[in-house]
Coordinates of C-alpha atoms and ligand atoms in Angstrom, one line a residue:
X1068 CA 22.5 -34.8 52.4
X1069 CA 23.7 -37.5 54.9
X1070 CA 21.3 -39.5 56.9
X1071 CA 20.3 -37.8 60.2
X1072 CA 22.0 -39.3 63.0
X1073 CA 18.9 -40.4 64.8
X1074 CA 17.8 -42.3 61.8
X1075 CA 21.0 -43.8 60.8
X1076 CA 21.0 -47.7 61.1
X1077 CA 23.7 -47.9 63.8
X1078 CA 21.8 -45.3 66.0
X1079 CA 18.7 -47.4 65.5
X1080 CA 20.6 -50.7 66.5
X1081 CA 21.9 -48.9 69.6
X1082 CA 18.2 -47.8 70.3
X1083 CA 17.2 -51.5 69.9
X1084 CA 20.1 -52.8 71.9
X1085 CA 19.2 -50.3 74.8
X1086 CA 15.8 -52.1 75.2
X1087 CA 17.5 -55.3 75.9
X1088 CA 18.9 -53.7 79.2
X1089 CA 15.4 -53.5 80.7
X1090 CA 15.8 -55.7 84.1
X1091 CA 19.7 -56.5 83.6
X1092 CA 21.6 -55.8 86.7
X1093 CA 25.2 -55.1 87.4
X1094 CA 25.1 -57.8 90.1
X1095 CA 24.1 -60.4 87.7
X1096 CA 26.7 -59.2 85.0
X1097 CA 29.5 -59.4 87.5
X1098 CA 28.1 -63.0 88.6
X1099 CA 28.0 -64.2 85.1
X1100 CA 31.4 -63.0 84.3
X1101 CA 34.2 -63.4 86.8
X1102 CA 36.6 -61.6 84.4
X1103 CA 34.4 -58.6 84.0
X1104 CA 36.7 -56.2 85.8
X1105 CA 39.6 -57.4 83.7
X1106 CA 37.6 -57.3 80.4
X1107 CA 36.3 -53.9 81.0
X1108 CA 39.5 -52.0 81.9
X1109 CA 42.2 -50.3 80.0
X1110 CA 45.3 -48.5 80.9
X1111 CA 47.4 -45.7 79.5
X1112 CA 49.9 -43.0 80.4
X1113 CA 49.7 -43.9 84.0
X1114 CA 45.9 -43.9 84.2
X1115 CA 43.8 -47.0 84.9
X1116 CA 40.4 -46.9 83.8
X1117 CA 38.0 -49.4 85.3
X1118 CA 34.7 -49.2 83.2
X1119 CA 33.3 -52.4 84.4
X1120 CA 30.7 -51.0 86.4
X1121 CA 28.7 -49.5 83.5
X1122 CA 25.6 -50.7 81.9
X1123 CA 27.4 -52.2 79.0
X1124 CA 28.3 -55.6 77.5
X1125 CA 30.5 -56.6 74.7
X1126 CA 27.7 -55.9 72.3
X1127 CA 27.0 -52.4 73.6
X1128 CA 30.8 -51.7 72.9
X1129 CA 30.7 -53.2 69.4
X1130 CA 27.8 -51.0 68.5
X1131 CA 29.2 -47.9 70.0
X1132 CA 32.5 -48.4 68.2
X1133 CA 30.6 -49.1 65.0
X1134 CA 28.9 -45.8 65.4
X1135 CA 32.3 -44.1 66.0
X1136 CA 33.6 -45.6 62.8
X1137 CA 30.4 -44.7 60.8
X1138 CA 30.9 -41.1 62.0
X1139 CA 34.4 -41.3 60.7
X1140 CA 36.1 -40.8 64.1
X1141 CA 39.5 -42.0 63.0
X1142 CA 39.4 -39.9 59.8
X1143 CA 38.4 -36.8 61.9
X1144 CA 41.1 -37.5 64.5
X1145 CA 43.7 -37.6 61.6
X1146 CA 42.4 -34.5 60.4
X1147 CA 42.9 -32.7 63.7
X1148 CA 46.4 -34.1 64.1
X1149 CA 47.1 -33.0 60.5
X1150 CA 46.2 -29.4 61.3
X1151 CA 43.1 -29.1 59.0
X1152 CA 40.6 -26.5 59.6
X1153 CA 38.3 -28.7 61.6
X1154 CA 36.8 -25.7 63.4
X1155 CA 34.7 -24.9 60.4
X1156 CA 32.6 -21.9 61.7
X1157 CA 35.7 -20.1 62.6
X1158 CA 37.7 -21.2 59.6
X1159 CA 40.5 -22.4 61.8
X1160 CA 42.4 -25.5 62.9
X1161 CA 42.0 -26.9 66.2
X1162 CA 45.6 -27.9 66.8
X1163 CA 46.2 -27.6 70.6
X1164 CA 48.0 -31.1 70.2
X1165 CA 50.9 -29.2 68.5
X1166 CA 51.5 -27.2 71.9
X1167 CA 52.9 -30.3 73.5
X1168 CA 54.8 -31.9 70.7
X1169 CA 58.4 -32.3 71.6
X1170 CA 61.1 -30.2 70.0
X1171 CA 62.0 -31.9 66.4
X1172 CA 58.4 -33.1 65.8
X1173 CA 56.9 -31.8 62.7
X1174 CA 53.3 -30.6 62.9
X1175 CA 52.0 -28.6 60.1
X1176 CA 48.9 -26.5 59.7
X1177 CA 48.3 -24.4 56.6
X1178 CA 51.7 -25.8 55.3
X1179 CA 53.8 -24.4 58.2
X1180 CA 55.5 -26.6 60.8
X1181 CA 54.6 -24.8 64.1
X1182 CA 56.5 -26.8 66.5
X1183 CA 59.6 -24.5 66.2
X1184 CA 57.3 -21.5 67.0
X1185 CA 55.7 -23.3 69.9
X1186 CA 59.2 -24.0 71.4
X1187 CA 60.4 -20.5 70.8
X1188 CA 57.5 -19.3 73.0
X1189 CA 58.1 -22.0 75.6
X1190 CA 61.9 -21.1 75.8
X1191 CA 60.8 -17.4 76.1
X1192 CA 58.5 -18.5 79.0
X1193 CA 61.2 -20.6 80.5
X1194 CA 63.7 -17.9 80.4
X1195 CA 61.3 -15.3 82.0
X1196 CA 60.4 -17.9 84.7
X1197 CA 64.0 -18.4 85.6
X1198 CA 64.7 -14.8 85.7
X1199 CA 61.8 -14.2 88.2
X1200 CA 62.8 -17.3 90.3
X1201 CA 66.4 -16.4 90.5
X1202 CA 65.8 -12.7 91.1
X1203 CA 67.3 -11.3 87.9
X1204 CA 63.8 -9.8 87.0
X1205 CA 62.9 -7.6 89.9
X1206 CA 60.2 -5.1 90.6
X1207 CA 60.6 -1.4 89.9
X1208 CA 61.9 -0.9 93.6
X1209 CA 64.5 -3.6 93.1
X1210 CA 62.4 -6.2 95.2
X1211 CA 62.1 -9.7 93.9
X1212 CA 58.7 -10.8 92.6
X1213 CA 56.9 -13.1 95.0
X1214 CA 53.4 -12.9 93.9
X1215 CA 52.0 -13.5 90.4
X1216 CA 48.3 -12.4 89.6
X1217 CA 46.9 -13.9 86.6
X1218 CA 44.3 -11.7 85.0
X1219 CA 42.1 -13.6 82.6
X1220 CA 38.7 -15.4 82.4
X1221 CA 37.3 -18.6 80.9
X1222 CA 40.0 -20.5 79.2
X1223 CA 42.6 -17.8 80.2
X1224 CA 41.9 -18.6 83.9
X1225 CA 40.3 -22.1 84.6
X1226 CA 43.3 -24.2 83.5
X1227 CA 46.0 -22.2 85.3
X1228 CA 44.0 -22.0 88.6
X1229 CA 43.2 -25.7 88.3
X1230 CA 46.7 -26.6 87.7
X1231 CA 48.1 -24.3 90.5
X1232 CA 45.9 -26.2 92.9
X1233 CA 46.5 -29.5 91.4
X1234 CA 50.1 -29.3 91.6
X1235 CA 50.4 -27.8 95.1
X1236 CA 53.1 -30.2 96.2
X1237 CA 55.2 -29.1 93.2
X1238 CA 55.0 -25.5 93.8
X1239 CA 58.3 -23.4 93.4
X1240 CA 59.4 -22.4 96.9
X1241 CA 58.4 -18.9 97.8
X1242 CA 56.1 -18.3 94.8
X1243 CA 52.4 -17.5 95.4
X1244 CA 49.8 -17.2 92.5
X1245 CA 46.4 -15.5 92.7
X1246 CA 43.7 -15.2 90.0
X1247 CA 41.4 -12.4 89.1
X1248 CA 38.7 -13.4 86.6
X1249 CA 35.2 -12.0 87.6
X1250 CA 34.5 -8.3 86.5
X1251 CA 33.1 -8.1 90.1
X1252 CA 35.3 -5.6 91.8
X1253 CA 35.2 -7.7 95.0
X1254 CA 37.5 -10.2 93.2
X1255 CA 40.3 -7.7 92.5
X1256 CA 39.9 -6.2 95.9
X1257 CA 39.9 -9.6 97.6
X1258 CA 43.1 -10.9 95.7
X1259 CA 45.0 -7.9 96.1
X1260 CA 44.0 -7.1 99.7
X1261 CA 47.3 -8.2 101.4
X1262 CA 49.6 -7.7 98.5
X1263 CA 52.6 -5.4 98.1
X1264 CA 52.7 -3.9 94.7
X1265 CA 56.5 -3.8 94.8
X1266 CA 56.7 -7.7 94.7
X1267 CA 53.7 -8.4 92.6
X1268 CA 53.6 -9.3 88.8
X1269 CA 50.3 -9.3 86.8
X1270 CA 50.0 -11.5 83.8
X1271 CA 47.2 -10.2 81.5
X1272 CA 46.0 -13.4 79.8
X1273 CA 43.6 -13.0 77.1
X1274 CA 43.4 -14.7 73.6
X1275 CA 41.6 -11.8 72.1
X1276 CA 42.7 -9.1 74.4
X1277 CA 39.3 -7.6 74.2
X1278 CA 37.4 -9.5 76.8
X1279 CA 35.5 -6.9 79.2
X1280 CA 36.3 -8.6 82.5
X1281 CA 40.1 -9.0 81.7
X1282 CA 40.5 -5.4 80.2
X1283 CA 38.7 -4.0 83.2
X1284 CA 40.7 -5.9 85.6
X1285 CA 43.8 -5.1 83.9
X1286 CA 43.1 -1.3 84.0
X1287 CA 42.4 -1.7 87.8
X1288 CA 45.6 -3.4 88.3
X1289 CA 47.5 -0.9 86.3
X1290 CA 46.0 2.0 88.5
X1291 CA 46.8 -0.2 91.7
X1292 CA 50.6 -0.5 90.7
X1293 CA 51.0 3.0 89.3
X1294 CA 49.4 4.7 92.3
X1295 CA 52.0 3.1 94.5
X1296 CA 54.9 2.9 92.3
X1297 CA 54.6 5.5 89.4
X1298 CA 53.9 5.0 85.7
X1299 CA 57.4 3.6 85.0
X1300 CA 56.7 0.7 87.0
X1301 CA 54.4 -1.0 84.4
X1302 CA 57.2 -2.4 82.4
X1303 CA 58.5 -4.3 85.4
X1304 CA 55.1 -5.4 86.8
X1305 CA 53.0 -6.4 83.8
X1306 CA 53.4 -8.9 81.1
X1307 CA 50.8 -10.1 78.4
X1308 CA 49.8 -13.4 77.0
X1309 CA 47.7 -13.1 73.9
X1310 CA 47.4 -13.9 70.0
X1311 CA 46.6 -10.1 69.4
X1312 CA 49.7 -8.1 69.3
X1313 CA 48.0 -4.8 68.2
X1314 CA 45.6 -5.0 71.2
X1315 CA 48.5 -5.5 73.6
X1316 CA 50.3 -2.5 72.1
X1317 CA 47.1 -0.6 72.1
X1318 CA 46.7 -1.2 75.9
X1319 CA 50.2 0.5 76.4
X1320 CA 52.0 -2.8 77.1
X1321 CA 55.6 -3.6 76.0
X1322 CA 55.4 -6.4 73.3
X1323 CA 58.8 -7.5 74.2
X1324 CA 57.2 -8.9 77.5
X1325 CA 54.4 -10.5 75.5
X1326 CA 54.1 -14.3 75.2
X1327 CA 52.1 -15.2 72.1
X1328 CA 50.1 -18.0 70.9
X1329 CA 48.0 -18.7 67.8
X1330 CA 44.3 -18.7 66.5
X1331 CA 44.4 -22.4 66.2
X1332 CA 44.5 -22.7 70.0
X1333 CA 40.9 -22.6 71.5
X1334 CA 40.5 -20.7 74.8
X1335 CA 39.5 -23.9 76.7
X1336 CA 42.4 -25.8 75.1
X1337 CA 45.0 -23.3 75.9
X1338 CA 46.4 -24.1 79.4
X1339 CA 49.4 -25.8 77.8
X1340 CA 50.3 -22.7 75.7
X1341 CA 51.6 -19.4 76.9
X1342 CA 48.3 -19.1 79.0
X1343 CA 50.2 -21.6 81.2
X1344 CA 52.8 -18.8 82.1
X1345 CA 51.4 -18.5 85.5
X1346 CA 51.6 -22.3 86.0
X1347 CA 55.1 -22.3 84.9
X1348 CA 56.0 -19.5 87.3
X1349 CA 54.1 -21.3 89.9
X1350 CA 55.7 -24.8 89.6
X1351 CA 58.9 -24.2 87.6
X1352 CA 59.9 -25.1 84.1
X1353 CA 60.8 -28.7 84.7
X1354 CA 57.3 -29.5 86.2
X1355 CA 55.5 -27.6 83.4
X1356 CA 57.6 -29.5 80.9
X1357 CA 56.6 -32.8 82.6
X1358 CA 53.0 -31.8 82.3
X1359 CA 53.4 -31.1 78.6
X1360 CA 54.9 -34.6 78.3
X1361 CA 51.8 -36.0 80.0
X1362 CA 49.6 -34.2 77.4
X1363 CA 51.6 -35.6 74.5
X1364 CA 51.7 -39.1 75.8
X1365 CA 48.0 -39.2 75.8
X1366 CA 47.9 -37.5 72.4
X1367 CA 50.0 -40.5 71.2
X1368 CA 47.8 -42.9 72.8
X1369 CA 44.5 -41.4 71.4
X1370 CA 46.1 -41.3 68.1
X1371 CA 47.3 -44.8 67.9
X1372 CA 45.6 -47.2 70.3
X1373 CA 42.8 -49.4 68.8
X1374 CA 39.5 -47.8 69.5
X1375 CA 38.5 -50.8 71.8
X1376 CA 41.4 -49.9 74.2
X1377 CA 41.5 -46.1 73.7
X1378 CA 40.8 -44.4 76.9
X1379 CA 39.5 -41.1 75.5
X1380 CA 37.3 -43.0 72.9
X1381 CA 35.9 -45.4 75.5
X1382 CA 35.1 -42.4 77.9
X1383 CA 33.6 -40.4 75.1
X1384 CA 31.5 -43.3 73.9
X1385 CA 30.3 -44.2 77.5
X1386 CA 29.2 -40.7 78.1
X1387 CA 27.3 -40.6 74.7
X1388 CA 25.6 -44.0 75.7
X1389 CA 24.0 -42.5 78.8
X1390 CA 23.4 -39.1 77.2
X1391 CA 21.5 -40.4 74.2
X1392 CA 20.2 -43.9 75.1
X1393 CA 19.5 -43.6 78.9
X1394 CA 18.3 -39.9 79.1
X1395 CA 21.0 -39.0 81.5
X1396 CA 21.3 -35.2 81.4
X1397 CA 24.2 -34.9 83.6
X1398 CA 27.6 -36.4 84.4
X1399 CA 29.4 -35.9 87.7
X1400 CA 33.0 -35.6 88.0
X1401 CA 34.1 -36.6 91.4
X1402 CA 37.8 -36.3 92.2
X1403 CA 38.9 -37.9 95.4
X1404 CA 41.8 -35.5 95.7
X1405 CA 41.6 -32.1 97.5
X1406 CA 44.1 -30.7 95.1
X1407 CA 41.8 -31.5 92.0
X1408 CA 39.1 -29.2 93.6
X1409 CA 38.9 -27.0 90.6
X1410 CA 38.9 -29.9 88.0
X1411 CA 35.2 -30.0 87.7
X1412 CA 34.9 -26.3 87.1
X1413 CA 37.6 -26.8 84.4
X1414 CA 35.8 -29.6 82.7
X1415 CA 32.7 -27.7 82.8
X1416 CA 34.1 -25.1 80.4
X1417 CA 35.9 -27.8 78.4
X1418 CA 32.9 -29.9 77.9
X1419 CA 29.9 -27.6 78.0
X1420 CA 31.4 -24.8 75.9
X1421 CA 32.7 -27.3 73.4
X1422 CA 29.7 -29.6 73.0
X1423 CA 26.8 -27.4 74.0
X1424 CA 25.6 -27.0 70.5
X1425 CA 22.3 -27.3 68.8
X1426 CA 23.1 -27.4 65.2
X1427 CA 25.4 -29.6 63.4
X1428 CA 28.5 -28.6 61.3
X1429 CA 26.3 -27.9 58.3
X1430 CA 24.0 -25.6 60.2
X1431 CA 21.1 -27.9 60.6
X1432 CA 19.4 -28.6 63.9
X1433 CA 20.9 -31.7 65.5
X1434 CA 18.5 -34.6 65.8
X1435 CA 19.8 -35.9 69.1
X1436 CA 20.9 -34.5 72.5
X1437 CA 24.4 -33.1 72.7
X1438 CA 26.7 -32.2 75.5
X1439 CA 25.7 -33.3 79.0
X1440 CA 25.7 -30.9 82.0
X1441 CA 29.0 -31.5 83.8
X1442 CA 29.2 -30.9 87.5
X1443 CA 30.9 -32.1 90.6
X1444 CA 32.8 -31.5 93.8
X1445 CA 35.8 -33.5 95.4
X1446 CA 35.0 -36.6 97.6
X1447 CA 34.5 -37.1 100.3
X1448 CA 32.8 -33.6 100.7
X1449 CA 30.2 -34.4 98.2
X1450 CA 29.2 -37.6 99.9
X1451 CA 27.7 -35.6 102.8
X1452 CA 25.8 -33.2 100.4
X1453 CA 24.5 -34.5 97.0
X1454 CA 25.4 -38.2 96.9
X1455 CA 21.9 -38.9 98.4
X1456 CA 20.4 -38.1 95.1
X1457 CA 22.9 -40.2 93.1
X1458 CA 22.3 -43.2 95.2
X1459 CA 18.5 -43.1 95.9
X1460 CA 17.2 -40.3 93.6
X1461 CA 15.1 -40.7 90.4
X1462 CA 17.7 -39.6 87.9
X1463 CA 20.6 -41.6 86.4
X1464 CA 23.9 -39.8 86.9
X1465 CA 27.0 -41.4 85.5
X1466 CA 29.9 -40.6 87.6
X1467 CA 33.7 -40.4 87.1
X1468 CA 35.5 -41.2 90.1
X1469 CA 39.2 -40.0 90.0
X1470 CA 41.8 -41.2 92.6
X1471 CA 45.4 -41.8 93.2
X1472 CA 47.2 -44.8 94.9
X1473 CA 49.9 -42.6 96.6
X1474 CA 49.2 -39.7 99.0
X1475 CA 50.8 -36.3 98.4
X1476 CA 50.2 -35.4 101.9
X1477 CA 52.3 -36.7 104.9
X1478 CA 49.0 -38.0 106.5
X1479 CA 49.0 -41.4 104.6
X1480 CA 46.5 -42.9 106.9
X1481 CA 43.9 -40.3 105.8
X1482 CA 44.7 -41.1 102.3
X1483 CA 43.5 -44.6 103.1
X1484 CA 40.3 -43.4 104.3
X1485 CA 39.8 -41.3 101.2
X1486 CA 40.5 -44.0 98.8
X1487 CA 38.3 -46.5 100.8
X1488 CA 35.5 -44.0 100.4
X1489 CA 36.2 -43.8 96.6
X1490 CA 36.1 -47.5 96.2
X1491 CA 33.1 -47.9 98.3
X1492 CA 31.2 -45.2 96.7
X1493 CA 31.5 -47.0 93.2
X1494 CA 30.7 -50.3 94.7
X1495 CA 27.5 -49.0 96.5
X1496 CA 26.4 -47.3 93.3
X1497 CA 26.8 -50.4 91.2
X1498 CA 25.5 -53.0 93.5
X1499 CA 23.2 -51.3 96.0
X1500 CA 21.5 -52.9 98.8
X1501 CA 18.5 -55.2 98.3
X1502 CA 15.5 -55.4 100.5
X1503 CA 16.2 -59.0 101.4
X1504 CA 19.7 -58.0 102.6
X1505 CA 18.1 -55.4 104.9
X1506 CA 15.6 -57.9 106.3
X1507 CA 18.3 -60.4 106.9
X1508 CA 20.1 -57.7 108.9
X1509 CA 17.0 -57.1 110.9
X1510 CA 16.0 -53.8 109.6
X1511 CA 12.4 -53.0 110.6
X1512 CA 10.0 -53.8 107.6
X1513 CA 8.6 -50.1 107.8
X1514 CA 12.0 -48.8 107.0
X1515 CA 13.0 -51.3 104.4
X1516 CA 11.8 -49.2 101.3
X1517 CA 13.7 -46.0 102.7
X1518 CA 16.9 -48.1 103.2
X1519 CA 17.0 -50.0 99.8
X1520 CA 19.7 -48.9 97.3
X1521 CA 18.6 -49.7 93.9
X1522 CA 22.1 -50.1 92.6
X1523 CA 22.8 -50.3 88.9
X1524 CA 24.1 -46.9 88.9
X1525 CA 27.0 -46.5 86.5
X1526 CA 30.5 -45.2 87.1
X1527 CA 34.0 -45.0 85.9
X1528 CA 36.9 -45.2 88.0
X1529 CA 40.1 -43.5 86.9
X1530 CA 43.1 -44.4 89.2
X1531 CA 46.5 -42.9 88.7
X1532 CA 49.6 -43.7 90.9
X1533 CA 50.2 -40.1 91.9
X1534 CA 48.9 -36.7 91.1
X1535 CA 52.0 -35.4 89.5
X1536 CA 52.5 -33.0 86.6
X1537 CA 52.8 -35.7 84.0
X1538 CA 49.6 -37.5 85.2
X1539 CA 47.8 -34.0 85.3
X1540 CA 48.7 -33.4 81.5
X1541 CA 47.6 -37.0 80.7
X1542 CA 44.3 -36.5 82.5
X1543 CA 43.4 -33.2 80.8
X1544 CA 44.3 -34.4 77.3
X1545 CA 42.2 -37.7 78.1
X1546 CA 39.1 -35.5 78.6
X1547 CA 40.0 -33.1 75.7
X1548 CA 40.0 -36.1 73.5
X1549 CA 36.8 -37.5 75.0
X1550 CA 35.1 -34.3 74.1
X1551 CA 36.3 -34.5 70.6
X1552 CA 35.0 -38.1 70.2
X1553 CA 31.6 -37.1 71.3
X1554 CA 31.5 -33.9 69.3
X1555 CA 32.6 -35.9 66.1
X1556 CA 29.8 -38.4 66.6
X1557 CA 27.2 -35.7 67.1
X1558 CA 28.5 -34.0 64.0
X1559 CA 28.9 -30.6 65.8
X1560 CA 31.7 -28.0 65.8
X1561 CA 33.3 -28.6 69.3
X1562 CA 35.7 -25.7 68.8
X1563 CA 33.5 -22.7 68.3
X1564 CA 31.4 -20.8 71.1
X1565 CA 28.9 -18.7 69.4
X1566 CA 26.6 -19.0 72.3
X1567 CA 28.5 -16.8 74.6
X1568 CA 28.2 -13.7 72.3
X1569 CA 24.5 -12.5 72.6
X1570 CA 24.8 -11.9 76.5
X1571 CA 28.1 -9.9 75.8
X1572 CA 26.6 -7.6 73.3
X1573 CA 23.4 -7.0 75.5
X1574 CA 25.6 -6.3 78.5
X1575 CA 27.5 -3.7 76.6
X1576 CA 24.2 -1.9 75.6
X1577 CA 23.0 -2.1 79.2
X1578 CA 26.3 -0.6 80.6
X1579 CA 25.7 2.4 78.2
X1580 CA 22.2 2.8 79.8
X1581 CA 23.7 2.7 83.3
X1582 CA 26.3 5.3 82.5
X1583 CA 24.2 7.8 80.6
X1584 CA 20.8 8.9 79.8
X1585 CA 20.7 6.6 76.8
X1586 CA 17.7 4.2 76.7
X1587 CA 17.0 1.2 74.6
X1588 CA 13.7 -0.6 74.1
X1589 CA 13.6 -3.6 76.3
X1590 CA 10.9 -6.2 77.3
X1591 CA 8.8 -5.3 80.4
X1592 CA 10.8 -7.6 82.7
X1593 CA 14.3 -6.3 81.6
X1594 CA 13.1 -2.7 81.7
X1595 CA 11.6 -3.1 85.2
X1596 CA 14.9 -4.7 86.5
X1597 CA 16.9 -1.7 85.0
X1598 CA 14.7 0.7 86.5
X1599 CA 14.7 -0.8 90.1
X1600 CA 18.6 -1.1 89.8
X1601 CA 19.0 2.6 88.7
X1602 CA 16.7 3.8 91.5
X1603 CA 18.3 1.8 94.2
X1604 CA 22.1 1.5 93.4
X1605 CA 23.1 4.4 95.5
X1606 CA 25.4 7.1 94.7
Ligands
F6P2524 O1 33.3 -15.8 76.2 C1 33.9 -17.0 76.2 C2 35.3 -16.9 75.8 O2 35.4 -16.5 74.7 C3 36.0 -18.3 76.0 O3 35.9 -19.2 75.0 C4 37.4 -17.9 76.4 O4 38.1 -18.9 77.0 C5 37.1 -16.7 77.3 O5 35.9 -16.1 76.8 C6 38.3 -15.7 77.4 O6 38.6 -15.2 76.2 P1 40.0 -14.4 76.1 O7 41.1 -15.2 76.3 O8 40.0 -14.0 74.7 O9 39.9 -13.2 77.0

């Protein structure tokens, strides 16, 4: 059996190295090294990463990279790109990198080059998208389709919704997208409230085509369409995206209007597969293709750049440094871009479903903490809400600031205010404000303790030129590979999600109790909740 991670020599070296950080300040580090910003920055695929405001020095990086090598990051990365079954508990490859391989590339899993199949589906998506945009595909009454509603949840929803919002300036004229995920009927009612069935197309997106929420909402949508337009309208108003042909057939949908993908695509790694059909319809084939090129560019960078300059590796190692050696429990994602409002939610699934694991790949309890809690909101909104705690609270919260040099709104002066705030926040967190500075400014002594900013609060700044489709693809792939880097070091399976199953099974049992006289044994709390609900739910 291999040495547990927490007793391995490099882990111990890092623990010891961490002790040398007591009393070290970022102020001092910047004073000592005028080249620090240059020395601790890297750039790839249009994204500039400034990681100089982290509690690291060259020795920290050397040790973290030694750790990555000791955990065979490079070999495991090669295994992922070679289509090996690295998702061991599900016996599958995690081959999402093949989804963005250009035509003509060869990417094999289980001996089969999947790139031709990938492009066959992309071509099918493109032809369908063009037929909707040019009006060749019309609704049952002959009206052009103007509204696309994606029904799906988790990985079959968060990426498409995030991308639709992120690519707002690139939207195809006249196209509107909506998303129905939650099983709460209020979602469906709200999203369809002002829609005309005659010009609405539903995409039922589900890898498994068995997910309770999606199947329930799809039935609801079918009822909504057929009540207005008749049974025959289904073929013109519904398409499916899934890996499960049989379930699509069983649902009564035409598999000719089905867009497939494969079991080697994890749900949270699927926004660039056919799950992205709504994105393609929303922004057009060319922009979707540019987004795939951005993903691919970052894949190449991750695969080939030396670890020391490799953006996903650096970001993964920094996250792990705070998670495991500074007891940071959370990481904030702070996009200074209104259009990236849903990016933190997207990253929550990507990171927490991937790395929220308590056993390693061999089934043994992990010996160190794994995935951090990911959260965040766009700046500057968050500044007037939770930043107080980040600046002066008792917890260390590493932050990822994400911003863009060029505005995509015509209000360029406001963009300056936005970016000034991003840059200022990272500066304030790192360097704070000392008591002496406050006194020199004449702040009353009694207020000094309250107005001190301790500083030394670490952050990365990711700067792109513009939030365009290519950059968005590169940004998502950057985080995908950062998650991979962390998972490999922790020795966990980042591609399964067994932790979501128990709640689903118990909910099904409770549904049966709510809909019949069947009763199952429950603990006293659950039984009392059920009883109260049954008594008060109304007719
Ligand atoms: O319940 C979790 C999960 O399985 C996610 O991993 C997945 O993205 C989501 O549900 C939706 O699954 P599906 O695409 O099969 O409907």
